[in-house]
Amino acid sequence: MMSLQSYVSHADQWEQRATIRSRPRRVVEDDALSYYPVERQPLYAHPTIVDAGSQVQDFILLQSFYKYINDVIIFETEIVNRTALAIAKGRFPFDFPFACRSDAMSVVIDEHYHAYVAMDYLDQVERNTGIAPIEQNKEIELSRAIPRAIAYVPAEYAAGMELLAVAISENTVTAEVAAFSRDATLKRSVKGVMADHLADEGRHSVFWINLVKLYWSQIDENARVALGIGLPYFLKEYLTNELQLEFDRRLIDSLDLPAASRAQIASDMVGAYPITARHPMIVNIRKFLKMAGLLEHEPTRAAIAAYL
Ligand SMILES: [Fe+2]
Ligand SMILES: [Fe+2]
């Protein structure tokens, strides 16, 4: 069993490598490269969109980029930091040692900084292109999935469910940002923003794994069973395409195309974002569950068998 004293703080690493301590501002450059990876937006390759020309295609990538940045800001400020701050301030109903609480505070700083960088960069892009974002989603998948998963478990396990959900999502986001930062079609500054973010998220991912590992080893069997039962419920709510499709529908409607073409594109897009067992998010979730020690717990393993 892991002891409370065995947790090792990342404070030294943070002092030296946190991007807020070490990276310059990223400035958008005036070149022909893209803001968003083509393969992340299936609309881009729709025949009607291709026929409509590169200006329409660029508009779609730009708006998808705006959505991505907006989602990141919601994720950092409303999801991760809600939980990280509760842990840092000792409001989380589990007695984490000081090293965990202070590392959690460094996560709060990083996430707020990421949100700041995202806002700054978004503003630069908007000025540079002269194109404003279309109406943005007010929520991300987690805004719905976390409260729904919490409502599903007995009240005394609500905080534990929230911790697992945030830890899982922090680990999936890391992989997503990594893919982004390697894309050769993207602007250097976009990749720079992503690479900076990734540098911090690598540390966060380890932080959440260790935190859950510690928590999971200390809670009693009833708690583990209840949380294990809640997990697949959370995953089901988390891995949906509803909000992406809602956004895409608004994006299609904003295009300067005949109504019949827009309706056709919209109906073709249903099923454009399949979530299968080979989805990169699921691969990462599985990796997280294993590293955090949850898969050694038979009832939990059985509860999420569909995802393994
Ligand atoms: Fe972040
Ligand atoms: Fe993070």
XYZ file of C-alpha atoms and ligand atoms in Angstrom:
310
model
C 0.000 0.000 0.000
C 1.240 3.470 -0.880
C 1.869 5.663 2.181
C 1.029 9.353 2.432
C 4.745 10.129 2.843
C 5.765 8.382 -0.364
C 4.450 11.200 -2.589
C 7.326 13.162 -4.154
C 6.693 16.830 -4.964
C 7.418 18.230 -8.438
C 8.278 21.658 -6.982
C 11.919 21.666 -8.197
C 10.867 20.670 -11.694
C 8.183 23.338 -11.670
C 10.611 26.082 -10.624
C 12.885 25.245 -13.549
C 10.504 24.199 -16.297
C 7.035 25.647 -15.788
C 6.266 27.640 -18.942
C 5.092 30.615 -16.901
C 8.645 30.735 -15.527
C 10.526 30.044 -18.732
C 8.750 30.755 -22.042
C 8.433 33.964 -24.081
C 5.132 35.227 -25.467
C 4.011 33.522 -28.687
C 3.254 35.953 -31.506
C 1.147 34.992 -34.516
C 3.008 35.147 -37.850
C 1.716 36.320 -41.187
C 2.128 33.242 -43.395
C -0.048 30.801 -45.323
C 0.100 27.954 -42.810
C -3.017 26.712 -40.989
C -4.407 27.277 -37.526
C -5.900 23.839 -37.138
C -5.063 20.272 -38.249
C -7.122 19.279 -41.292
C -7.697 15.717 -40.037
C -9.344 16.981 -36.865
C -12.153 18.660 -38.829
C -13.936 16.277 -41.257
C -15.975 19.208 -42.634
C -12.829 20.423 -44.388
C -12.827 17.499 -46.818
C -16.581 17.434 -47.544
C -16.994 17.596 -51.373
C -19.304 20.635 -51.224
C -16.835 22.470 -48.986
C -13.935 21.548 -51.273
C -15.935 22.899 -54.233
C -16.654 26.080 -52.322
C -12.936 26.865 -52.385
C -9.973 27.444 -50.115
C -11.400 30.566 -48.494
C -14.328 28.578 -47.120
C -11.999 25.753 -46.103
C -9.692 28.189 -44.292
C -12.694 29.730 -42.551
C -13.683 26.289 -41.290
C -10.219 25.586 -39.917
C -10.037 29.002 -38.288
C -13.438 28.595 -36.597
C -12.483 25.105 -35.457
C -9.341 26.555 -33.969
C -11.385 29.196 -32.119
C -13.581 26.444 -30.724
C -10.580 24.421 -29.631
C -9.063 27.399 -27.799
C -12.412 28.261 -26.207
C -12.777 24.662 -25.016
C -9.274 24.717 -23.561
C -10.122 27.849 -21.572
C -13.291 26.248 -20.190
C -11.398 23.068 -19.353
C -8.558 24.830 -17.518
C -10.554 27.375 -15.586
C -13.847 25.605 -14.867
C -12.932 21.916 -14.711
C -9.307 21.300 -13.715
C -8.875 24.319 -11.493
C -12.076 23.745 -9.566
C -10.701 20.419 -8.346
C -7.024 21.430 -8.143
C -7.875 24.473 -6.031
C -10.052 22.438 -3.664
C -7.101 20.074 -3.121
C -4.578 22.921 -2.765
C -6.713 24.699 -0.151
C -7.472 21.565 1.831
C -11.187 21.725 0.975
C -11.115 18.334 -0.709
C -12.476 15.716 1.741
C -9.280 13.724 1.952
C -6.188 14.635 3.914
C -3.562 15.062 1.206
C -0.044 15.835 2.497
C 1.450 19.302 1.977
C 3.503 18.164 -1.057
C 0.272 17.229 -2.878
C -1.487 20.438 -1.935
C 1.404 22.630 -3.021
C 1.777 20.732 -6.305
C -1.976 21.195 -6.815
C -1.477 24.956 -6.359
C 1.237 24.906 -9.041
C -1.293 23.201 -11.343
C -3.787 26.004 -10.641
C -1.136 28.558 -11.656
C -0.217 26.637 -14.817
C -3.838 26.225 -15.903
C -4.667 29.862 -15.358
C -1.547 30.752 -17.317
C -2.606 28.426 -20.151
C -5.987 30.136 -20.216
C -4.252 33.533 -20.317
C -1.992 32.442 -23.203
C -5.018 31.047 -25.032
C -6.940 34.329 -24.650
C -3.945 36.377 -25.777
C -3.290 34.188 -28.816
C -6.963 34.085 -29.766
C -7.081 37.866 -29.677
C -3.975 38.091 -31.889
C -5.474 35.707 -34.440
C -8.756 37.604 -34.476
C -6.936 40.872 -35.188
C -4.688 39.239 -37.756
C -7.498 37.620 -39.751
C -10.204 40.196 -39.120
C -12.559 37.244 -38.576
C -14.461 36.971 -35.307
C -15.428 33.620 -33.776
C -18.982 32.429 -34.398
C -21.119 31.794 -31.323
C -19.157 29.503 -28.999
C -20.319 26.575 -26.891
C -20.761 27.529 -23.232
C -19.865 24.036 -22.069
C -17.489 21.204 -22.884
C -18.285 17.487 -22.559
C -16.853 17.429 -19.032
C -19.144 20.262 -17.888
C -21.970 17.737 -18.240
C -20.182 14.417 -17.679
C -18.727 15.256 -14.252
C -21.951 16.402 -12.520
C -23.840 13.497 -14.098
C -21.260 10.959 -12.870
C -21.278 12.575 -9.416
C -25.066 12.386 -9.250
C -24.801 8.711 -10.034
C -22.659 7.713 -7.004
C -23.696 8.001 -3.306
C -23.036 11.537 -1.962
C -20.021 10.543 0.171
C -18.151 9.495 -2.978
C -18.862 12.662 -4.973
C -15.413 14.185 -4.437
C -13.688 10.912 -5.304
C -15.665 10.694 -8.534
C -14.718 14.260 -9.396
C -11.041 13.501 -8.721
C -11.058 10.448 -10.994
C -12.878 12.345 -13.745
C -10.464 15.290 -13.701
C -7.416 13.017 -13.528
C -8.683 11.016 -16.514
C -9.408 14.119 -18.546
C -6.026 15.707 -17.765
C -4.386 12.573 -19.125
C -6.403 12.539 -22.356
C -5.799 16.221 -23.036
C -2.037 15.673 -22.881
C -2.109 13.219 -25.780
C -4.299 15.550 -27.841
C -2.000 18.532 -27.408
C 0.977 16.321 -28.312
C -0.561 15.364 -31.672
C -1.265 19.034 -32.386
C 2.297 20.165 -31.687
C 3.767 17.755 -34.273
C 1.602 18.825 -37.247
C 3.682 20.241 -40.143
C 0.764 22.137 -41.766
C 0.292 24.394 -38.743
C 1.651 27.851 -38.048
C 4.797 27.917 -35.958
C 3.162 29.984 -33.264
C 0.207 27.568 -33.002
C 2.630 24.698 -32.539
C 4.612 26.823 -30.107
C 1.542 27.495 -27.975
C 0.742 23.767 -28.044
C 4.335 22.723 -27.277
C 4.439 25.098 -24.301
C 1.162 23.718 -23.051
C 2.420 20.180 -23.542
C 5.542 20.862 -21.498
C 3.353 21.643 -18.481
C 0.789 18.942 -19.140
C 3.430 16.216 -19.025
C 4.048 17.216 -15.418
C 0.315 17.449 -14.692
C -0.337 14.025 -16.077
C 2.194 12.491 -13.651
C 0.763 14.617 -10.823
C -2.790 13.324 -11.316
C -1.629 9.724 -11.675
C 0.299 9.900 -8.403
C -2.510 11.707 -6.639
C -5.100 9.115 -7.655
C -2.686 6.291 -6.844
C -2.269 7.671 -3.332
C -5.983 8.354 -2.876
C -7.043 4.966 -4.224
C -4.632 3.124 -1.914
C -5.988 4.911 1.168
C -9.762 4.773 0.682
C -11.780 1.797 1.912
C -13.153 -1.032 -0.164
C -16.722 0.346 -0.221
C -15.435 3.581 -1.726
C -13.413 1.733 -4.384
C -16.397 -0.369 -5.375
C -18.712 2.662 -5.579
C -16.223 4.663 -7.647
C -15.545 1.696 -9.902
C -19.261 1.429 -10.617
C -19.430 5.167 -11.354
C -16.512 5.106 -13.809
C -18.196 3.621 -16.901
C -21.062 6.040 -16.362
C -18.597 8.941 -16.445
C -16.810 7.570 -19.518
C -20.053 7.184 -21.423
C -21.012 10.796 -20.730
C -17.493 12.066 -21.439
C -16.960 10.330 -24.773
C -19.761 11.894 -26.772
C -19.865 13.991 -29.926
C -22.958 16.030 -29.101
C -21.230 19.355 -28.478
C -18.898 18.996 -31.458
C -21.882 18.286 -33.690
C -23.812 21.236 -32.243
C -20.872 23.481 -33.019
C -20.412 22.058 -36.511
C -24.078 22.681 -37.257
C -23.677 26.332 -36.302
C -20.492 26.515 -38.357
C -22.218 25.059 -41.428
C -25.084 27.522 -40.981
C -22.626 30.428 -40.927
C -21.268 29.546 -44.389
C -22.231 31.549 -47.418
C -23.779 28.594 -49.262
C -27.317 27.801 -50.501
C -29.616 26.420 -47.776
C -29.957 23.087 -49.581
C -26.157 22.596 -49.663
C -25.890 23.448 -45.965
C -28.624 20.958 -45.094
C -26.889 18.290 -47.163
C -23.514 18.873 -45.473
C -25.123 18.769 -42.021
C -26.823 15.463 -42.690
C -23.592 13.989 -44.088
C -21.701 14.957 -40.928
C -23.649 12.770 -38.527
C -21.270 10.019 -37.475
C -18.209 12.012 -38.500
C -16.588 11.584 -35.096
C -16.762 7.896 -34.275
C -15.580 6.945 -30.790
C -14.352 3.376 -30.922
C -12.171 1.192 -28.714
C -9.205 2.342 -30.818
C -9.873 6.033 -30.306
C -6.685 7.686 -28.958
C -8.628 8.982 -25.950
C -9.576 5.461 -24.909
C -6.014 4.232 -25.297
C -4.903 6.982 -22.939
C -7.695 6.391 -20.464
C -6.710 2.744 -20.260
C -3.071 3.710 -19.707
C -4.082 6.095 -16.950
C -6.274 3.546 -15.153
C -3.436 1.057 -15.229
C -0.767 3.470 -13.983
C -3.010 4.802 -11.203
C -3.527 1.254 -9.966
C -7.287 1.034 -10.623
C -7.019 -1.991 -12.862
C -5.595 -4.081 -10.024
C -8.991 -3.774 -8.336
C -11.134 -6.614 -9.692
C -14.605 -5.036 -9.211
C -13.417 -1.871 -10.987
C -11.840 -3.889 -13.769
C -15.112 -5.722 -14.243
C -17.171 -2.498 -14.190
C -15.174 -0.951 -17.045
C -14.555 -4.170 -18.982
C -16.203 -2.651 -22.067
C -13.377 -0.075 -22.271
C -10.451 -2.461 -21.706
Fe -3.438 23.126 -19.217
Fe -3.212 20.436 -16.904
